């Protein structure tokens, strides 16, 4: 079981929402960073076929659901959405780098205004070999 108190909780998702100048600045900065990254990517030389297959091998595996933490996020656009990141990321910034794409209105990037971890996407599988708390009869 994961202890949710170890995870960052920012703001109150149940409270009324008001954008601040800080939120506005963060959203503008995210947009500038995204535009700059797109310009740099367009200038990069094309990947060789070997590089494409190597990247596919490195990045192609799916993270098991029991290693994904579900987060509820309030975004700059006002939508409250649920998404996941690896359970080892304990802060909103490490999990999402401050923004994400809104699946409802497609604002991208959408700065994360408030958020909280709400639990694993799936419970971890039981240990192999059954219940480890029971002592085998031969050892009693």
PDB file of N, CA and C in Angstrom, residues 14-69:
ATOM      1  N   UNK A  14     -11.718  21.159  -4.095  1.00  0.00           N
ATOM      2  CA  UNK A  14     -13.143  21.350  -3.805  1.00  0.00           C
ATOM      3  C   UNK A  14     -13.491  22.831  -3.600  1.00  0.00           C
ATOM      4  N   UNK A  15     -12.477  23.684  -3.481  1.00  0.00           N
ATOM      5  CA  UNK A  15     -12.718  25.105  -3.231  1.00  0.00           C
ATOM      6  C   UNK A  15     -12.911  25.849  -4.548  1.00  0.00           C
ATOM      7  N   UNK A  16     -13.571  27.009  -4.495  1.00  0.00           N
ATOM      8  CA  UNK A  16     -13.728  27.810  -5.722  1.00  0.00           C
ATOM      9  C   UNK A  16     -12.358  28.163  -6.307  1.00  0.00           C
ATOM     10  N   UNK A  17     -12.315  28.263  -7.605  1.00  0.00           N
ATOM     11  CA  UNK A  17     -11.060  28.440  -8.324  1.00  0.00           C
ATOM     12  C   UNK A  17     -10.952  29.850  -8.877  1.00  0.00           C
ATOM     13  N   UNK A  18      -9.827  30.497  -8.605  1.00  0.00           N
ATOM     14  CA  UNK A  18      -9.543  31.817  -9.175  1.00  0.00           C
ATOM     15  C   UNK A  18      -8.121  31.830  -9.701  1.00  0.00           C
ATOM     16  N   UNK A  19      -7.960  32.238 -10.945  1.00  0.00           N
ATOM     17  CA  UNK A  19      -6.621  32.382 -11.508  1.00  0.00           C
ATOM     18  C   UNK A  19      -5.930  33.586 -10.894  1.00  0.00           C
ATOM     19  N   UNK A  20      -4.627  33.462 -10.688  1.00  0.00           N
ATOM     20  CA  UNK A  20      -3.833  34.566 -10.168  1.00  0.00           C
ATOM     21  C   UNK A  20      -2.836  35.004 -11.240  1.00  0.00           C
ATOM     22  N   UNK A  21      -2.142  36.105 -10.979  1.00  0.00           N
ATOM     23  CA  UNK A  21      -1.097  36.556 -11.907  1.00  0.00           C
ATOM     24  C   UNK A  21       0.024  35.521 -11.991  1.00  0.00           C
ATOM     25  N   UNK A  22       0.278  34.827 -10.886  1.00  0.00           N
ATOM     26  CA  UNK A  22       1.297  33.773 -10.881  1.00  0.00           C
ATOM     27  C   UNK A  22       0.906  32.658 -11.854  1.00  0.00           C
ATOM     28  N   UNK A  23      -0.370  32.256 -11.845  1.00  0.00           N
ATOM     29  CA  UNK A  23      -0.844  31.235 -12.783  1.00  0.00           C
ATOM     30  C   UNK A  23      -0.694  31.725 -14.223  1.00  0.00           C
ATOM     31  N   UNK A  24      -1.043  32.984 -14.461  1.00  0.00           N
ATOM     32  CA  UNK A  24      -0.944  33.567 -15.805  1.00  0.00           C
ATOM     33  C   UNK A  24       0.503  33.547 -16.298  1.00  0.00           C
ATOM     34  N   UNK A  25       1.440  33.962 -15.427  1.00  0.00           N
ATOM     35  CA  UNK A  25       2.863  33.961 -15.810  1.00  0.00           C
ATOM     36  C   UNK A  25       3.347  32.540 -16.105  1.00  0.00           C
ATOM     37  N   UNK A  26       2.954  31.590 -15.265  1.00  0.00           N
ATOM     38  CA  UNK A  26       3.377  30.197 -15.466  1.00  0.00           C
ATOM     39  C   UNK A  26       2.842  29.652 -16.787  1.00  0.00           C
ATOM     40  N   UNK A  27       1.594  29.976 -17.112  1.00  0.00           N
ATOM     41  CA  UNK A  27       0.999  29.508 -18.370  1.00  0.00           C
ATOM     42  C   UNK A  27       1.728  30.122 -19.567  1.00  0.00           C
ATOM     43  N   UNK A  28       2.019  31.409 -19.499  1.00  0.00           N
ATOM     44  CA  UNK A  28       2.733  32.072 -20.597  1.00  0.00           C
ATOM     45  C   UNK A  28       4.129  31.482 -20.774  1.00  0.00           C
ATOM     46  N   UNK A  29       4.821  31.218 -19.656  1.00  0.00           N
ATOM     47  CA  UNK A  29       6.159  30.640 -19.731  1.00  0.00           C
ATOM     48  C   UNK A  29       6.110  29.228 -20.322  1.00  0.00           C
ATOM     49  N   UNK A  30       5.134  28.422 -19.927  1.00  0.00           N
ATOM     50  CA  UNK A  30       4.989  27.073 -20.497  1.00  0.00           C
ATOM     51  C   UNK A  30       4.787  27.146 -22.004  1.00  0.00           C
ATOM     52  N   UNK A  31       3.990  28.092 -22.448  1.00  0.00           N
ATOM     53  CA  UNK A  31       3.757  28.266 -23.880  1.00  0.00           C
ATOM     54  C   UNK A  31       5.026  28.645 -24.619  1.00  0.00           C
ATOM     55  N   UNK A  32       5.818  29.556 -24.027  1.00  0.00           N
ATOM     56  CA  UNK A  32       7.077  29.962 -24.661  1.00  0.00           C
ATOM     57  C   UNK A  32       8.059  28.790 -24.737  1.00  0.00           C
ATOM     58  N   UNK A  33       8.145  28.010 -23.668  1.00  0.00           N
ATOM     59  CA  UNK A  33       9.048  26.851 -23.657  1.00  0.00           C
ATOM     60  C   UNK A  33       8.622  25.849 -24.725  1.00  0.00           C
ATOM     61  N   UNK A  34       7.333  25.599 -24.828  1.00  0.00           N
ATOM     62  CA  UNK A  34       6.825  24.636 -25.818  1.00  0.00           C
ATOM     63  C   UNK A  34       7.154  25.107 -27.236  1.00  0.00           C
ATOM     64  N   UNK A  35       6.920  26.389 -27.526  1.00  0.00           N
ATOM     65  CA  UNK A  35       7.209  26.924 -28.860  1.00  0.00           C
ATOM     66  C   UNK A  35       8.693  26.822 -29.182  1.00  0.00           C
ATOM     67  N   UNK A  36       9.546  27.139 -28.208  1.00  0.00           N
ATOM     68  CA  UNK A  36      10.988  27.065 -28.421  1.00  0.00           C
ATOM     69  C   UNK A  36      11.421  25.616 -28.680  1.00  0.00           C
ATOM     70  N   UNK A  37      10.883  24.676 -27.911  1.00  0.00           N
ATOM     71  CA  UNK A  37      11.224  23.261 -28.106  1.00  0.00           C
ATOM     72  C   UNK A  37      10.800  22.789 -29.495  1.00  0.00           C
ATOM     73  N   UNK A  38       9.642  23.235 -29.964  1.00  0.00           N
ATOM     74  CA  UNK A  38       9.187  22.858 -31.312  1.00  0.00           C
ATOM     75  C   UNK A  38      10.133  23.413 -32.372  1.00  0.00           C
ATOM     76  N   UNK A  39      10.584  24.657 -32.198  1.00  0.00           N
ATOM     77  CA  UNK A  39      11.526  25.236 -33.163  1.00  0.00           C
ATOM     78  C   UNK A  39      12.833  24.437 -33.193  1.00  0.00           C
ATOM     79  N   UNK A  40      13.341  24.076 -32.009  1.00  0.00           N
ATOM     80  CA  UNK A  40      14.583  23.299 -31.954  1.00  0.00           C
ATOM     81  C   UNK A  40      14.408  21.926 -32.600  1.00  0.00           C
ATOM     82  N   UNK A  41      13.283  21.290 -32.355  1.00  0.00           N
ATOM     83  CA  UNK A  41      13.034  19.960 -32.927  1.00  0.00           C
ATOM     84  C   UNK A  41      12.962  20.021 -34.452  1.00  0.00           C
ATOM     85  N   UNK A  42      12.424  21.099 -34.989  1.00  0.00           N
ATOM     86  CA  UNK A  42      12.329  21.235 -36.446  1.00  0.00           C
ATOM     87  C   UNK A  42      13.702  21.409 -37.081  1.00  0.00           C
ATOM     88  N   UNK A  43      14.664  21.954 -36.328  1.00  0.00           N
ATOM     89  CA  UNK A  43      16.005  22.183 -36.849  1.00  0.00           C
ATOM     90  C   UNK A  43      16.892  20.944 -36.745  1.00  0.00           C
ATOM     91  N   UNK A  44      16.492  19.967 -35.959  1.00  0.00           N
ATOM     92  CA  UNK A  44      17.313  18.772 -35.745  1.00  0.00           C
ATOM     93  C   UNK A  44      17.355  17.925 -37.013  1.00  0.00           C
ATOM     94  N   UNK A  45      18.498  17.281 -37.266  1.00  0.00           N
ATOM     95  CA  UNK A  45      18.570  16.399 -38.439  1.00  0.00           C
ATOM     96  C   UNK A  45      17.664  15.183 -38.231  1.00  0.00           C
ATOM     97  N   UNK A  46      17.206  14.571 -39.326  1.00  0.00           N
ATOM     98  CA  UNK A  46      16.343  13.388 -39.181  1.00  0.00           C
ATOM     99  C   UNK A  46      17.108  12.221 -38.549  1.00  0.00           C
ATOM    100  N   UNK A  47      16.384  11.379 -37.842  1.00  0.00           N
ATOM    101  CA  UNK A  47      16.992  10.204 -37.218  1.00  0.00           C
ATOM    102  C   UNK A  47      17.253   9.124 -38.259  1.00  0.00           C
ATOM    103  N   UNK A  48      18.350   8.400 -38.066  1.00  0.00           N
ATOM    104  CA  UNK A  48      18.647   7.252 -38.919  1.00  0.00           C
ATOM    105  C   UNK A  48      17.743   6.093 -38.505  1.00  0.00           C
ATOM    106  N   UNK A  49      17.465   5.146 -39.407  1.00  0.00           N
ATOM    107  CA  UNK A  49      16.596   4.004 -39.061  1.00  0.00           C
ATOM    108  C   UNK A  49      17.061   3.253 -37.813  1.00  0.00           C
ATOM    109  N   UNK A  50      18.352   3.074 -37.637  1.00  0.00           N
ATOM    110  CA  UNK A  50      18.868   2.390 -36.447  1.00  0.00           C
ATOM    111  C   UNK A  50      18.543   3.153 -35.167  1.00  0.00           C
ATOM    112  N   UNK A  51      18.585   4.481 -35.243  1.00  0.00           N
ATOM    113  CA  UNK A  51      18.251   5.292 -34.074  1.00  0.00           C
ATOM    114  C   UNK A  51      16.772   5.163 -33.724  1.00  0.00           C
ATOM    115  N   UNK A  52      15.927   5.118 -34.738  1.00  0.00           N
ATOM    116  CA  UNK A  52      14.484   4.986 -34.507  1.00  0.00           C
ATOM    117  C   UNK A  52      14.189   3.666 -33.804  1.00  0.00           C
ATOM    118  N   UNK A  53      14.791   2.573 -34.285  1.00  0.00           N
ATOM    119  CA  UNK A  53      14.519   1.272 -33.657  1.00  0.00           C
ATOM    120  C   UNK A  53      15.090   1.213 -32.243  1.00  0.00           C
ATOM    121  N   UNK A  54      16.241   1.822 -32.010  1.00  0.00           N
ATOM    122  CA  UNK A  54      16.821   1.838 -30.661  1.00  0.00           C
ATOM    123  C   UNK A  54      15.952   2.658 -29.706  1.00  0.00           C
ATOM    124  N   UNK A  55      15.465   3.802 -30.160  1.00  0.00           N
ATOM    125  CA  UNK A  55      14.561   4.602 -29.323  1.00  0.00           C
ATOM    126  C   UNK A  55      13.268   3.850 -29.034  1.00  0.00           C
ATOM    127  N   UNK A  56      12.752   3.157 -30.021  1.00  0.00           N
ATOM    128  CA  UNK A  56      11.538   2.356 -29.815  1.00  0.00           C
ATOM    129  C   UNK A  56      11.775   1.276 -28.772  1.00  0.00           C
ATOM    130  N   UNK A  57      12.933   0.650 -28.816  1.00  0.00           N
ATOM    131  CA  UNK A  57      13.261  -0.388 -27.839  1.00  0.00           C
ATOM    132  C   UNK A  57      13.366   0.200 -26.433  1.00  0.00           C
ATOM    133  N   UNK A  58      14.021   1.352 -26.312  1.00  0.00           N
ATOM    134  CA  UNK A  58      14.227   1.968 -25.003  1.00  0.00           C
ATOM    135  C   UNK A  58      12.944   2.532 -24.405  1.00  0.00           C
ATOM    136  N   UNK A  59      12.107   3.119 -25.247  1.00  0.00           N
ATOM    137  CA  UNK A  59      10.922   3.823 -24.749  1.00  0.00           C
ATOM    138  C   UNK A  59       9.625   3.054 -24.951  1.00  0.00           C
ATOM    139  N   UNK A  60       9.693   1.881 -25.557  1.00  0.00           N
ATOM    140  CA  UNK A  60       8.482   1.182 -25.961  1.00  0.00           C
ATOM    141  C   UNK A  60       7.766   0.374 -24.900  1.00  0.00           C
ATOM    142  N   UNK A  61       8.376   0.141 -23.745  1.00  0.00           N
ATOM    143  CA  UNK A  61       7.685  -0.705 -22.759  1.00  0.00           C
ATOM    144  C   UNK A  61       6.643   0.108 -21.995  1.00  0.00           C
ATOM    145  N   UNK A  62       5.562  -0.555 -21.650  1.00  0.00           N
ATOM    146  CA  UNK A  62       4.479   0.082 -20.898  1.00  0.00           C
ATOM    147  C   UNK A  62       4.728  -0.111 -19.409  1.00  0.00           C
ATOM    148  N   UNK A  63       4.514   0.948 -18.645  1.00  0.00           N
ATOM    149  CA  UNK A  63       4.654   0.856 -17.198  1.00  0.00           C
ATOM    150  C   UNK A  63       3.472   0.074 -16.637  1.00  0.00           C
ATOM    151  N   UNK A  64       3.724  -0.925 -15.798  1.00  0.00           N
ATOM    152  CA  UNK A  64       2.613  -1.686 -15.215  1.00  0.00           C
ATOM    153  C   UNK A  64       1.697  -0.769 -14.399  1.00  0.00           C
ATOM    154  N   UNK A  65       0.387  -0.983 -14.445  1.00  0.00           N
ATOM    155  CA  UNK A  65      -0.554  -0.106 -13.737  1.00  0.00           C
ATOM    156  C   UNK A  65      -0.296  -0.002 -12.234  1.00  0.00           C
ATOM    157  N   UNK A  66       0.249  -1.051 -11.611  1.00  0.00           N
ATOM    158  CA  UNK A  66       0.508  -0.978 -10.170  1.00  0.00           C
ATOM    159  C   UNK A  66       1.705  -0.083  -9.842  1.00  0.00           C
ATOM    160  N   UNK A  67       2.418   0.411 -10.869  1.00  0.00           N
ATOM    161  CA  UNK A  67       3.504   1.364 -10.665  1.00  0.00           C
ATOM    162  C   UNK A  67       3.085   2.786 -11.029  1.00  0.00           C
ATOM    163  N   UNK A  68       1.812   2.991 -11.345  1.00  0.00           N
ATOM    164  CA  UNK A  68       1.315   4.315 -11.732  1.00  0.00           C
ATOM    165  C   UNK A  68       0.448   4.912 -10.628  1.00  0.00           C
ATOM    166  N   UNK A  69       0.782   6.129 -10.224  1.00  0.00           N
ATOM    167  CA  UNK A  69      -0.019   6.871  -9.251  1.00  0.00           C
ATOM    168  C   UNK A  69      -1.037   7.707 -10.017  1.00  0.00           C
TER     169      UNK A  69
END
